[in-house]
CSV table of C-alpha atoms and ligand atoms in Angstrom, one decimal:
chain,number,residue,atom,x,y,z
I,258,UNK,CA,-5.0,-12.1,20.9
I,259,UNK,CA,-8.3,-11.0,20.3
I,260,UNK,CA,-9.9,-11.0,16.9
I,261,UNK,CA,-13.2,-8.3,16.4
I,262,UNK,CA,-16.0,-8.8,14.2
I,263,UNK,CA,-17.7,-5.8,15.2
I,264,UNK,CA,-16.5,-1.9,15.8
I,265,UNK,CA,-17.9,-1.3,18.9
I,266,UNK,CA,-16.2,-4.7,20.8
I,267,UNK,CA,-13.2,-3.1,19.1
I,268,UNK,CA,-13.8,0.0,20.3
I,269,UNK,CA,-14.1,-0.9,24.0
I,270,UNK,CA,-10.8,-2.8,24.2
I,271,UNK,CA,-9.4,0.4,22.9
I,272,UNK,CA,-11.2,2.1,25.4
I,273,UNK,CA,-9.5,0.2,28.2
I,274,UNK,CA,-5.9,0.3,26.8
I,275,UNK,CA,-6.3,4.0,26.7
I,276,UNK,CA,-7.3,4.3,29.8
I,277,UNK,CA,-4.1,2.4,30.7
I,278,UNK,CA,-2.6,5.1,28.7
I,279,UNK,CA,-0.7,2.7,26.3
I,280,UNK,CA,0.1,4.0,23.0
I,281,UNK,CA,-1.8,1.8,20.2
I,282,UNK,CA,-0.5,1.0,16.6
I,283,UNK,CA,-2.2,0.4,13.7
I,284,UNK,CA,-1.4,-1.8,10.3
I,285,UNK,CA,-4.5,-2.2,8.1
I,286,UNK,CA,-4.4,-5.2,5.8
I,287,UNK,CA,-6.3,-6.7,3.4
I,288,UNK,CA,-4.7,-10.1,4.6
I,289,UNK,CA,-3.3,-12.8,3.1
I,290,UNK,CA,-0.1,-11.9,5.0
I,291,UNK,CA,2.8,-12.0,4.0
I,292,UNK,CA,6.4,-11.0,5.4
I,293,UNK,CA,6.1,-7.9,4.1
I,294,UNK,CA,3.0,-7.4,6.7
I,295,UNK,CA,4.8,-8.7,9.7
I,296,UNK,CA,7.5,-6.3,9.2
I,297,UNK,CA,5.3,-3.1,10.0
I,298,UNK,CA,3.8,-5.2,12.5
I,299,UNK,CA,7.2,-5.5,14.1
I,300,UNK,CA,7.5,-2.0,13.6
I,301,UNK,CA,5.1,-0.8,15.2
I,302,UNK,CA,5.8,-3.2,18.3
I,303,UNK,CA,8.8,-1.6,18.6
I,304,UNK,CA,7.1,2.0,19.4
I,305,UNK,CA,3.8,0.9,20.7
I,306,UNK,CA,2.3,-0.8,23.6
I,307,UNK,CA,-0.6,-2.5,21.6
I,308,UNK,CA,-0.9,-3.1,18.0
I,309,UNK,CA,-4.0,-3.5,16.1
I,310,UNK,CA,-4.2,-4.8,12.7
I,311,UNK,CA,-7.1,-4.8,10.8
I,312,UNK,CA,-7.9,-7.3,7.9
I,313,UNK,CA,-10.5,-5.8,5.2
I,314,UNK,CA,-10.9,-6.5,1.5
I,315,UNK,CA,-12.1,-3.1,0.8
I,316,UNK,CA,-14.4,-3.7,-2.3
I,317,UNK,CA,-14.1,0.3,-2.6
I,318,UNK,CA,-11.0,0.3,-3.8
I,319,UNK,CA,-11.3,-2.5,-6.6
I,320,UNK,CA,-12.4,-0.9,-10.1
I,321,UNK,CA,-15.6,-3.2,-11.6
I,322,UNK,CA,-13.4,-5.5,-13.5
I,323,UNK,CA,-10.6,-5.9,-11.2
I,324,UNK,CA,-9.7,-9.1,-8.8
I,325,UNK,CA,-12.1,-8.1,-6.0
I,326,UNK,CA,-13.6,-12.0,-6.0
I,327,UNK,CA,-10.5,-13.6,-6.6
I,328,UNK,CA,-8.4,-11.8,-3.8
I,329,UNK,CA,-6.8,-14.4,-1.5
I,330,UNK,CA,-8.5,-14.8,1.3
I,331,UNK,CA,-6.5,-16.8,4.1
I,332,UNK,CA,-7.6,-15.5,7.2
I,333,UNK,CA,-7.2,-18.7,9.5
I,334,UNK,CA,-4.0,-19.0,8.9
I,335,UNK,CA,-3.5,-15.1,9.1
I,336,UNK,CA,-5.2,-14.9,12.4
I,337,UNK,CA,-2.4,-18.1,13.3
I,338,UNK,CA,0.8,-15.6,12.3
I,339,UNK,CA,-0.2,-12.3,14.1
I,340,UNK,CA,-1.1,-14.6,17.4
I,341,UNK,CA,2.3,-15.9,17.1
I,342,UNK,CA,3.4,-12.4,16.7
I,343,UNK,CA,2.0,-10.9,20.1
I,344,UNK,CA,-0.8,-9.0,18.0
I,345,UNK,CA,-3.1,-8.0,20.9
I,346,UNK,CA,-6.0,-7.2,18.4
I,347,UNK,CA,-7.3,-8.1,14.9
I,348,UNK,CA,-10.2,-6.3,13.4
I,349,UNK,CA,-11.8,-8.3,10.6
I,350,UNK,CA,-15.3,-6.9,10.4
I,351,UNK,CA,-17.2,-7.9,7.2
I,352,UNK,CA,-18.5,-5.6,4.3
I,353,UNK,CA,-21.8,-4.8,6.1
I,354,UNK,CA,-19.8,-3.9,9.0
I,355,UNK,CA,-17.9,-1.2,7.3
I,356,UNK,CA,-20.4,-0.4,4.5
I,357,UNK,CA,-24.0,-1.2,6.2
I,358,UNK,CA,-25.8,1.1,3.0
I,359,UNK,CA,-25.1,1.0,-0.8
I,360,UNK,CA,-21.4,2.8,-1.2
I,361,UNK,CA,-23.1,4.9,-3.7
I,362,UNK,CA,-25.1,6.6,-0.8
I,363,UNK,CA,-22.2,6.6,2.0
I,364,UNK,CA,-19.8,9.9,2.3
I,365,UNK,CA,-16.1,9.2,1.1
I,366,UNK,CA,-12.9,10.9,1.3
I,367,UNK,CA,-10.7,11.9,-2.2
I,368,UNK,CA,-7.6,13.6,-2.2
I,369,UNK,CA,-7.3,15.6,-5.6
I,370,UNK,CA,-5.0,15.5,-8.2
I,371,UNK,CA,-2.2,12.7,-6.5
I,372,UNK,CA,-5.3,9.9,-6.7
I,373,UNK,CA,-5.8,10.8,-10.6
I,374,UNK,CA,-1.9,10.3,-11.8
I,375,UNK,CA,0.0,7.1,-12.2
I,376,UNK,CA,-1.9,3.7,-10.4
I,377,UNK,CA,-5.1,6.3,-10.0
I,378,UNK,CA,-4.9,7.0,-14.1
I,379,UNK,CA,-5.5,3.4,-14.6
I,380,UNK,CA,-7.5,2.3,-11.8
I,381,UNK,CA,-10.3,5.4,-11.6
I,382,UNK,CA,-12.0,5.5,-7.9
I,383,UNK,CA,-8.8,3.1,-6.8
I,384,UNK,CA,-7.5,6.2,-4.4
I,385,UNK,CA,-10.8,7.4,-3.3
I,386,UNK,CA,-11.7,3.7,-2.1
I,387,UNK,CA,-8.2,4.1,-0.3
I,388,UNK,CA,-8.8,7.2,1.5
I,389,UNK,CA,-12.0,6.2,2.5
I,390,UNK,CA,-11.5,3.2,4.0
I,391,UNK,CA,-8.5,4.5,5.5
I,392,UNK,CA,-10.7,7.8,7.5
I,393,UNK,CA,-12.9,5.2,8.5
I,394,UNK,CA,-10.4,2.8,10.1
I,395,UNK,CA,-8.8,6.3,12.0
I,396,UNK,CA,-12.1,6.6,13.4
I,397,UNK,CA,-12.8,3.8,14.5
I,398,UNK,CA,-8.9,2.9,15.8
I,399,UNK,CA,-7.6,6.6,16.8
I,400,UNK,CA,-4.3,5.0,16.5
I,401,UNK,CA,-1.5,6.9,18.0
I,402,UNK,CA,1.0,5.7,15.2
I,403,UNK,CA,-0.4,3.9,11.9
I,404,UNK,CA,2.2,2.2,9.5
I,405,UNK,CA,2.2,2.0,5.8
I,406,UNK,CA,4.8,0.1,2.9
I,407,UNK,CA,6.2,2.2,0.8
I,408,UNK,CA,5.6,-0.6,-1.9
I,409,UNK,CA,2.4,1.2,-2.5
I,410,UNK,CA,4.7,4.5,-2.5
I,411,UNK,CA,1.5,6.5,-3.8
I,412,UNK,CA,-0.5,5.5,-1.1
I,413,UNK,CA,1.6,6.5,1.3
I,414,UNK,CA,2.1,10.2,-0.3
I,415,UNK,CA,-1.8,10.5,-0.5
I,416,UNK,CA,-2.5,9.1,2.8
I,417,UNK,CA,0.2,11.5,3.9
I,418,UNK,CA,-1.5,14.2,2.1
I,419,UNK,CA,-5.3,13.2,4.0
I,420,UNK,CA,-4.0,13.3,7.1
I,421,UNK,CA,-2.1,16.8,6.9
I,422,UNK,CA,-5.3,18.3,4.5
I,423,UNK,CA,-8.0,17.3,7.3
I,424,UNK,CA,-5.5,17.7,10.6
I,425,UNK,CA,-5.9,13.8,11.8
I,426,UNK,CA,-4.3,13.5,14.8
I,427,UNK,CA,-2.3,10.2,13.6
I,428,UNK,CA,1.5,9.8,13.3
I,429,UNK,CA,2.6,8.1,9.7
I,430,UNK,CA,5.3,5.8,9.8
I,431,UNK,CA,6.4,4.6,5.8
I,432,UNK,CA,8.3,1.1,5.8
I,433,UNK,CA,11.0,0.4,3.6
I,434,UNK,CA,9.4,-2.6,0.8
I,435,UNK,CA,10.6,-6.3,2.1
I,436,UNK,CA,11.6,-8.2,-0.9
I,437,UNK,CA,12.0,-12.0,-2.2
I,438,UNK,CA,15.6,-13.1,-2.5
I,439,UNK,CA,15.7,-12.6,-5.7
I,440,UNK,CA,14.5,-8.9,-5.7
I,441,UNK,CA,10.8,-9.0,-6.2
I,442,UNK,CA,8.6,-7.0,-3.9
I,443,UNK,CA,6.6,-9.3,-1.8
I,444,UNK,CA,3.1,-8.8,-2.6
I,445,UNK,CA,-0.5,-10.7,-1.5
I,446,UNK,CA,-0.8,-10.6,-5.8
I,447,UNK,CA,2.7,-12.3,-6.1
I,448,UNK,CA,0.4,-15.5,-5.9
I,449,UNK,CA,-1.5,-14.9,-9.3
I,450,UNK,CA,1.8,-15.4,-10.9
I,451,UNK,CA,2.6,-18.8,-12.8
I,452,UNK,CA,5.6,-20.3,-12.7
I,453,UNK,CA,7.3,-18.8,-16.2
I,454,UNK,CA,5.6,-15.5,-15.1
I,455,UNK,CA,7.6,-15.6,-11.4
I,456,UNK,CA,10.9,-16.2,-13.2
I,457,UNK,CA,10.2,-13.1,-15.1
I,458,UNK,CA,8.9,-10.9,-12.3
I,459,UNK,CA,12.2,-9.7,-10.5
I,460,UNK,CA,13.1,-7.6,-13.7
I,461,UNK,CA,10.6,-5.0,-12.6
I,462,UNK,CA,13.3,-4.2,-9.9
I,463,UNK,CA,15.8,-5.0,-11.6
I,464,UNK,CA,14.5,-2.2,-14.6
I,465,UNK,CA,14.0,0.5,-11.7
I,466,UNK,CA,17.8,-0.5,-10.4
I,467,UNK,CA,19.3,0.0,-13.7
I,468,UNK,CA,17.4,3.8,-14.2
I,469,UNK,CA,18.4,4.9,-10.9
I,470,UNK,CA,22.0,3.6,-11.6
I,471,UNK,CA,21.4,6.0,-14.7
I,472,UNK,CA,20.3,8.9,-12.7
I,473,UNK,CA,23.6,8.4,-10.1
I,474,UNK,CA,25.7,8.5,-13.6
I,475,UNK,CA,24.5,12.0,-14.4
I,476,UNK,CA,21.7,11.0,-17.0
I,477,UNK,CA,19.3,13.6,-16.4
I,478,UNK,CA,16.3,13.4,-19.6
I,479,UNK,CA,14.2,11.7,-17.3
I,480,UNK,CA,11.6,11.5,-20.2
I,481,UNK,CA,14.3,9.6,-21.8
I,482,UNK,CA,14.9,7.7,-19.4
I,483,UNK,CA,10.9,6.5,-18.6
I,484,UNK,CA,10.8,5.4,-21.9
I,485,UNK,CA,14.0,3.3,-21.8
I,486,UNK,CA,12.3,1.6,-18.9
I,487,UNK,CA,9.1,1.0,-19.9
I,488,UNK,CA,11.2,-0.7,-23.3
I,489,UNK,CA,13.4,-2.7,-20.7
I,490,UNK,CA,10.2,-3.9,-19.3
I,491,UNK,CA,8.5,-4.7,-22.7
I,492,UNK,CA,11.5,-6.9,-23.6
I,493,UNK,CA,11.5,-8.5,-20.5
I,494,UNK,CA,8.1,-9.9,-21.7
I,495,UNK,CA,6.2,-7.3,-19.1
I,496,UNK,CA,3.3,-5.0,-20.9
I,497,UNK,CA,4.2,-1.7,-19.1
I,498,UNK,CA,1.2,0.4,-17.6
I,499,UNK,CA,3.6,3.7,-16.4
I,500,UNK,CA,7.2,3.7,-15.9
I,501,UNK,CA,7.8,7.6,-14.3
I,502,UNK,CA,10.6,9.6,-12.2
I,503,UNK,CA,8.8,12.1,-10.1
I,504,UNK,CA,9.8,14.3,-7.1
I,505,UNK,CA,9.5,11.8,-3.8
I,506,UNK,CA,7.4,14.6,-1.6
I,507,UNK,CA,4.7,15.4,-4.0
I,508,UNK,CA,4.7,13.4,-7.0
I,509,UNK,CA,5.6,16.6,-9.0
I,510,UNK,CA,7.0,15.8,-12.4
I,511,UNK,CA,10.8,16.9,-11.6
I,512,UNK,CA,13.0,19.4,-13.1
I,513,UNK,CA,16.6,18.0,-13.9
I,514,UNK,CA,17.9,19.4,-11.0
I,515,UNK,CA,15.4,18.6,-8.6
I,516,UNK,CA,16.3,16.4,-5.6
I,517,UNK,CA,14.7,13.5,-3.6
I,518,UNK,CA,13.0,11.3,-6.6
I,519,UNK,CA,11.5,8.4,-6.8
I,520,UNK,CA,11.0,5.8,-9.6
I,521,UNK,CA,8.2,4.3,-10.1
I,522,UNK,CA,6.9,1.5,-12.4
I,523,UNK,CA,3.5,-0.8,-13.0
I,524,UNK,CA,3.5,-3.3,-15.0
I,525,UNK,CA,1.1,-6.5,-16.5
I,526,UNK,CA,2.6,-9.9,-16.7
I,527,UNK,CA,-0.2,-12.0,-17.5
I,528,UNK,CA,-3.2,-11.1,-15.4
I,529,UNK,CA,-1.0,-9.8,-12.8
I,530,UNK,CA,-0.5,-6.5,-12.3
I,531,UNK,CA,2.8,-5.2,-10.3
I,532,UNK,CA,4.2,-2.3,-9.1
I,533,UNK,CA,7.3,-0.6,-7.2
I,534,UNK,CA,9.2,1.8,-7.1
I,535,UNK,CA,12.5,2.7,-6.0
I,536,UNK,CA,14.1,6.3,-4.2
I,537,UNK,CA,17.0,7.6,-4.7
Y,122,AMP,P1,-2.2,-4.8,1.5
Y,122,AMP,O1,-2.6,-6.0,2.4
Y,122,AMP,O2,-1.6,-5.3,0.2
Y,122,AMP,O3,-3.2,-3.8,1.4
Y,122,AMP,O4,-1.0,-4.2,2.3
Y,122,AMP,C1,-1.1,-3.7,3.6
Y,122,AMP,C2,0.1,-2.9,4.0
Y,122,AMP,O5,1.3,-3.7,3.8
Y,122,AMP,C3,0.2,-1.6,3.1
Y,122,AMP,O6,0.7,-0.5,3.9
Y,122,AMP,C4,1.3,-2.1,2.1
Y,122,AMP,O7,2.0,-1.0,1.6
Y,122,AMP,C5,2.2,-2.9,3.0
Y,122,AMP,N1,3.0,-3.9,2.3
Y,122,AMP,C6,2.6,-4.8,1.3
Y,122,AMP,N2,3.6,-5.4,0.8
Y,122,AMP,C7,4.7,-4.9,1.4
Y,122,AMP,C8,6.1,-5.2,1.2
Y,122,AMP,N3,6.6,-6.1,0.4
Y,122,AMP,N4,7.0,-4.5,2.0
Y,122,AMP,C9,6.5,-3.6,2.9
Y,122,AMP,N5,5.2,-3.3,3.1
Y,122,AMP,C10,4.3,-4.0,2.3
């Protein structure tokens, strides 16, 4: 495995495996890796020749008073799973890599409307750091395939939505959301959570399981229904940020007889903010 600092080392590897004409994946990270990452890492073994996974905590993307600092950082033993993994390539450039002026003076990439609602009403700019960051890596990658959770179900619909809007030439893959025994979606933020607080955390599924089971029954007042949730989740000691139903291919707010929804929920506990989601 070979780890890269720099874009243009990167970039001539790529060079050379292209010219072999092997078809390269990509999984961008922001690290701390968990098994959550290694299963779209095994993923896109299956369907690719070479897999290159970058590891980047995007400052972009982290809103002034968010956990930017505090993010764990664990990239040794990172670096020690994906070489046990067959990675052949890790980019891990630093912030001046990837941002070598003031962000305030460096083009970016927004998708309208679907970075504004749900996580993007909370966290302003969160989306726009996304998209960026995520152009950039395309450019510098050209992955044939790049593979996202659907844990971060709205990041996937907007990245979806950047690719189709500006013709990339990348194919998206969405991965189902690994989960702890218990239910909780694996997460690098999982970590922030004390022990009381961890005991609590698998009712955020658990409150998405029990609407859907709703929906299945025939309940159809979704409105009703987010506000049931976002109660559930208040009882479970959780302060609820959103709890909403909303069409799984655009993000629409759904009629009751649309089809193909998806629930999804954030939540505080503590200083830790969660989210997931679950389709039905
Ligand atoms: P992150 O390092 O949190 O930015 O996540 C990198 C990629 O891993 C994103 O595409 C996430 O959606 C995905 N991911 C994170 N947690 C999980 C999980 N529990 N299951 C599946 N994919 C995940």
């Amino acid at each position: 495995m070979q780890t890269f600092l720099h874009t243009s080392a990167l970039q001539s590897q790529l060079k050379t495996w292209r010219s072999q004409g092997l078809r390269i994946g990509f999984v961008p990270t922001m690290g701390n890796l968990h098994e959550g990452h290694y299963a779209l890492i095994k993923k896109a073994q299956a369907t690719c020749h070479e897999v290159v996974v970058s590891i980047f905590v995007n400052p972009l993307q982290f809103g002034a008073n968010e956990d930017f600092a505090g993010y764990p950082r664990t990239l040794k033993a990172d670096l020690d799973g994906l070489a046990q993994m067959g990675v052949g390539a890790v980019f891990a450039p630093d912030e001046a890599e990837i941002y070598p002026r003031p962000v305030t003076d460096m083009s970016f990439v927004e998708v309208p409307g679907l970075s504004d609602m749900l996580c993007g009403a909370s966290r302003p700019g969160h989306f726009r750091g996304v998209t960026t960051i995520v152009n950039k890596l395309f450019n510098i990658v050209q992955p044939d395939m790049a593979i996202f959770g659907l844990k971060d179900f709205q990041q996937f619909t907007i990245i979806k939505r950047m690719v189709s809007d500006l013709a990339m030439s990348v194919e998206l893959v969405g991965m189902e959301t690994i989960r702890e025994a218990d239910g909780l979606a694996m997460s690098s933020r999982n970590g922030y959570l004390g022990a009381a607080e961890r005991q609590q955390a698998p009712l955020l599924y658990q409150t998405l399981q029990d609407l859907r089971d709703k929906i299945r029954q025939g309940e159809h007042d979704y409105f009703e229904l987010e506000l049931l949730g976002q109660e559930e989740l208040e009882n479970a000691g959780f302060r609820p940020d959103y709890v909403a139903i909303r069409r799984a291919d655009n993000l629409d707010v759904p009629f009751a007889d649309s089809p193909g929804l998806v629930i999804l929920a954030a939540a505080w506990l503590g200083k830790t903010r969660l989210i997931d989601n679950i389709q039905l």
